[in-house]
Structures are given as structure tokens and as C-alpha cells.
Amino acid sequence: MLKTMISKNPWQVLYTIAIAASVGLGIVLGMQHFSAASPLTAAQMLPEPKPLTGFILENHRGEMASENIFRGHWSLVFFGFTSCPDYCPMELQKLAKLLNRMGAGDELQVVFVSVDPERDGQEKLASYVHFFHPQIIGLRGSNVELASFANFFGAAYDRSAIFNSKVLSIPAGINMPVEVGEQYQVNHSTRVFMVNPAGEFVGSFTSPYSVKDMLFDMQKLMGR
């Protein structure tokens, strides 16, 4: 049955699989890491903060970025890819609205981490994040570096491709096979992760969430 569906409309099948995988990742991660009980409206907090250390990635300006970029302000971290057809743009629009309502100052920053290094070069990533808000930071790196960084947050992802009429799953940390080319889908966690000014991972927002709820929780956490 699956083989027949693929031969008729392979990208529709792949996209359906990708959406289902993305939603599933969010559910699994929510069950594993976060507490449902919270005095906040939408945020789910970790039992204990996790210090973020020992990573080196590249920002959208081509500069090396370490854990120091998270110190001194609150950060919201979202994993995705610039070729995402709908979910990533919708979430980045929400986060851009949040920045504007917070005053877009230095107290809060949004960090978009591309988990598609083969297609998301530095210039493409810079253009993408600037489209949504000039203060959104883009991060990229090798597949190995990204897998390690995502694993720290519990942000699972993989890539799906159709090759020889079969759906292939390429796990995080593995380079895309050259034979696949650029026609593939990225399946990723849908959570937005929170890092405090001490550079500690402290919690997350899980979809669906509203800008209003995020604004309320961030203002409360920031003591506004």
C-alpha cells in the first residue's frame, strides 16, 4: 500500500510522514523531560536547571558562537530549517511578535538553530532570520555538532528522503547521502526551549501556545 502511494504522489506521502514525526517528537519529549505542574501559563519547567557548556557553532554572520551568547539575557531556542514549508515560518512569526511586545531589547533574544546544514549556508540562514526579525540569531554547524547541541535540549530530529521509491530516514548527526540531492524533508521537535541569563536550560513551551501566553510567562520569569 505504501509503495503504491509513493509512486502516485511521493512528496505528499513524505510530507505527511514528516508532520506526523514532528508532532510525535514533541509529545515524546514532553513526557520525558518536562513537568506538567507549573505556576506559569504555558511554560513547562525542568526540575533543575541544566548548564549549557562546551559547544561551538556558527552564527548567521559567519562568526563562531559558544555558550557565551546565552549569558546576560533570556533566550528562546527553536530548532528548524529554512526550507520548512509552514511550521517554522509560523513559529518564527510568533517569536518575532513576542520580541516586539517585549520591546525587542537586550533582555530577551530568539535563537533559530538550523538542523539542515547541507542546504542552510550562512548567507541563506542570515536572509531567513532577518526576514522575520532583525534581532533573531541564526545558528548552524556540522551534523555532528548540531546533533550534540540538540541532544542537550532533548530536541530530536531526523531527515526523510525518497530514494529508489523508498522512504529513507537519515538520523541526526549523519551527513545526507550525496545521492539524495536536496529533495528531502526535515522532521524536528516543535518545542521552544528557554535558557536563563546564567546560560542554563530551564524549560520550554510546547505547541500549541499563543504569543499572549508566552508574553505572560516571560514577563513573570523576567520579573517585569
Coordinates of C-alpha atoms in Angstrom, one line a residue:
M1 CA 0.0 0.0 0.0
L2 CA 2.8 2.4 1.0
K3 CA 4.7 1.7 -2.2
T4 CA 1.6 2.4 -4.3
M5 CA 1.1 5.7 -2.5
I6 CA 4.7 6.8 -3.0
S7 CA 4.5 6.1 -6.8
K8 CA 1.4 8.2 -7.1
N9 CA 2.4 11.2 -5.0
P10 CA 5.7 10.7 -3.2
W11 CA 6.2 14.2 -1.8
Q12 CA 2.7 14.3 -0.3
V13 CA 3.4 11.0 1.5
L14 CA 6.8 12.2 2.7
Y15 CA 5.3 15.5 3.9
T16 CA 2.6 13.6 5.8
I17 CA 5.2 11.3 7.4
A18 CA 7.3 14.4 8.4
I19 CA 4.3 16.2 10.0
A20 CA 3.4 13.0 12.0
A21 CA 7.0 12.6 13.1
S22 CA 7.4 16.2 14.2
V23 CA 4.3 16.0 16.3
G24 CA 5.4 12.7 17.8
L25 CA 8.8 14.1 18.7
G26 CA 7.1 16.9 20.6
I27 CA 4.9 14.5 22.5
V28 CA 7.7 12.2 23.5
L29 CA 10.0 15.0 24.6
G30 CA 7.2 16.5 26.7
M31 CA 6.7 13.2 28.5
Q32 CA 10.5 12.6 29.1
H33 CA 11.8 16.0 30.3
F34 CA 9.2 18.4 31.5
S35 CA 6.9 18.9 34.4
A36 CA 3.2 19.4 33.7
A37 CA 2.8 21.2 37.0
S38 CA 3.8 24.9 36.7
P39 CA 2.6 28.2 38.1
L40 CA 3.1 29.7 34.7
T41 CA 0.5 29.8 31.9
A42 CA 2.2 27.8 29.1
A43 CA 5.8 27.2 30.1
Q44 CA 6.9 23.8 31.4
M45 CA 9.9 24.0 33.6
L46 CA 12.7 21.5 34.3
P47 CA 13.0 20.1 37.8
E48 CA 16.6 21.6 37.9
P49 CA 18.4 24.0 35.5
K50 CA 21.0 22.4 33.1
P51 CA 24.1 24.5 32.5
L52 CA 24.8 24.9 28.8
T53 CA 28.6 24.4 28.1
G54 CA 31.1 23.1 25.7
F55 CA 29.6 23.8 22.3
I56 CA 30.9 25.8 19.3
L57 CA 28.6 26.6 16.4
E58 CA 28.5 29.4 13.7
N59 CA 26.0 32.3 13.8
H60 CA 24.3 33.8 10.8
R61 CA 27.1 36.3 10.4
G62 CA 29.7 33.6 10.0
E63 CA 31.1 34.1 13.5
M64 CA 31.9 31.4 16.0
A65 CA 29.3 31.1 18.7
S66 CA 29.7 29.4 22.1
E67 CA 27.6 29.3 25.3
N68 CA 28.6 32.9 25.9
I69 CA 25.8 34.1 23.6
F70 CA 23.3 33.0 26.1
R71 CA 24.7 34.8 29.1
G72 CA 23.2 38.1 30.4
H73 CA 19.7 37.7 28.9
W74 CA 16.9 35.3 28.5
S75 CA 16.9 33.2 25.3
L76 CA 14.2 31.2 23.4
V77 CA 15.7 28.5 21.2
F78 CA 13.9 26.9 18.3
F79 CA 15.2 24.1 16.0
G80 CA 14.1 24.0 12.4
F81 CA 15.2 24.6 8.8
T82 CA 14.8 27.4 6.2
S83 CA 13.1 25.2 3.7
C84 CA 10.3 24.3 6.1
P85 CA 7.0 24.8 4.3
D86 CA 4.8 26.1 7.1
Y87 CA 5.6 25.2 10.8
C88 CA 8.9 27.0 11.1
P89 CA 7.6 30.3 9.5
M90 CA 4.5 30.3 11.7
E91 CA 6.6 29.8 14.9
L92 CA 9.1 32.4 13.9
Q93 CA 6.3 34.9 13.2
K94 CA 5.1 34.2 16.8
L95 CA 8.5 34.7 18.3
A96 CA 9.0 37.9 16.3
K97 CA 5.7 39.2 17.7
L98 CA 6.9 38.3 21.2
L99 CA 10.1 40.2 20.7
N100 CA 8.2 43.3 19.6
R101 CA 5.8 43.1 22.5
M102 CA 8.7 42.7 24.9
G103 CA 10.2 45.8 23.4
A104 CA 12.9 43.9 21.4
G105 CA 15.6 45.0 23.8
D106 CA 18.6 43.1 25.2
E107 CA 16.6 41.2 27.9
L108 CA 15.3 38.6 25.5
Q109 CA 16.7 37.0 22.4
V110 CA 15.4 34.4 19.9
V111 CA 17.9 31.8 18.6
F112 CA 16.9 29.8 15.5
V113 CA 19.1 26.7 15.1
S114 CA 19.1 25.1 11.6
V115 CA 19.3 21.3 11.6
D116 CA 19.8 21.3 7.8
P117 CA 23.5 22.2 7.3
E118 CA 23.6 20.9 3.8
R119 CA 21.1 23.4 2.5
D120 CA 21.3 26.2 5.0
G121 CA 24.5 28.0 4.4
Q122 CA 25.5 31.2 6.3
E123 CA 24.0 33.6 3.8
K124 CA 20.8 31.8 3.3
L125 CA 20.4 31.5 7.1
A126 CA 21.1 35.2 7.6
S127 CA 18.5 36.2 5.0
Y128 CA 15.9 33.9 6.6
V129 CA 16.2 35.0 10.2
H130 CA 16.3 38.7 9.1
F131 CA 13.1 38.3 7.2
F132 CA 11.3 37.6 10.5
H133 CA 13.1 40.0 12.8
P134 CA 16.5 41.7 12.7
Q135 CA 17.2 40.6 16.2
I136 CA 16.7 36.9 15.7
I137 CA 20.0 35.0 15.8
G138 CA 20.7 32.1 13.4
L139 CA 23.0 29.2 14.4
R140 CA 24.4 26.4 12.1
G141 CA 27.1 23.8 12.3
S142 CA 28.1 20.3 11.1
N143 CA 25.7 17.4 11.5
V144 CA 27.8 16.1 14.4
E145 CA 27.8 19.4 16.2
L146 CA 24.1 20.0 15.7
A147 CA 23.2 16.6 16.9
S148 CA 25.1 17.1 20.1
F149 CA 23.6 20.6 20.7
A150 CA 20.1 19.4 20.0
N151 CA 20.6 16.3 22.2
F152 CA 21.4 18.6 25.2
F153 CA 17.9 20.1 25.0
G154 CA 16.2 16.8 24.0
A155 CA 15.3 18.2 20.6
A156 CA 15.2 15.2 18.4
Y157 CA 15.2 15.5 14.6
D158 CA 16.0 13.4 11.5
R159 CA 15.6 13.8 7.7
S160 CA 13.3 11.8 5.4
A161 CA 14.0 11.3 1.7
I162 CA 12.6 9.2 -1.1
F163 CA 15.3 7.2 -2.9
N164 CA 14.6 4.4 -5.3
S165 CA 10.9 4.6 -4.5
K166 CA 11.6 4.0 -0.8
V167 CA 11.3 6.4 2.2
L168 CA 14.7 6.7 3.9
S169 CA 15.3 8.1 7.4
I170 CA 18.7 9.7 8.0
P171 CA 19.3 10.2 11.7
A172 CA 20.7 13.3 13.4
G173 CA 24.5 13.5 13.2
I174 CA 24.7 11.7 9.9
N175 CA 25.6 13.6 6.7
M176 CA 22.9 13.4 4.0
P177 CA 23.9 10.9 1.3
V178 CA 25.0 12.6 -1.9
E179 CA 22.7 10.5 -4.0
V180 CA 19.6 12.1 -2.3
G181 CA 20.4 15.6 -3.5
E182 CA 18.4 18.4 -2.0
Q183 CA 15.0 16.8 -2.2
Y184 CA 14.3 15.8 1.4
Q185 CA 12.2 16.8 4.4
V186 CA 13.4 17.5 7.9
N187 CA 11.4 16.2 10.9
H188 CA 12.1 18.1 14.1
S189 CA 11.0 18.8 17.6
T190 CA 8.4 21.6 17.8
R191 CA 9.3 22.9 21.3
V192 CA 10.7 26.3 22.0
F193 CA 13.4 26.0 24.7
M194 CA 14.2 28.6 27.4
V195 CA 17.7 29.5 28.6
N196 CA 18.1 31.9 31.5
P197 CA 20.7 34.7 31.8
A198 CA 23.1 32.3 33.6
G199 CA 23.3 30.2 30.5
E200 CA 21.1 27.4 31.9
F201 CA 18.4 25.4 30.1
V202 CA 15.4 25.8 32.4
G203 CA 12.2 24.8 30.5
S204 CA 10.2 25.1 27.3
F205 CA 7.0 25.9 25.5
T206 CA 5.2 23.2 23.7
S207 CA 2.9 23.7 20.7
P208 CA 0.2 25.0 20.6
Y209 CA 0.9 28.1 22.5
S210 CA -0.1 31.7 22.0
V211 CA 2.0 34.8 21.9
K212 CA -0.1 36.1 24.8
D213 CA 0.7 33.1 27.0
M214 CA 4.4 33.3 26.1
L215 CA 4.5 37.0 26.9
F216 CA 2.8 36.5 30.3
D217 CA 5.2 33.7 31.2
M218 CA 8.4 35.5 30.0
Q219 CA 7.4 38.7 31.8
K220 CA 6.8 36.7 35.0
L221 CA 10.2 34.9 34.7
M222 CA 12.0 38.1 34.0
G223 CA 10.4 39.9 36.9
R224 CA 8.6 42.5 34.9

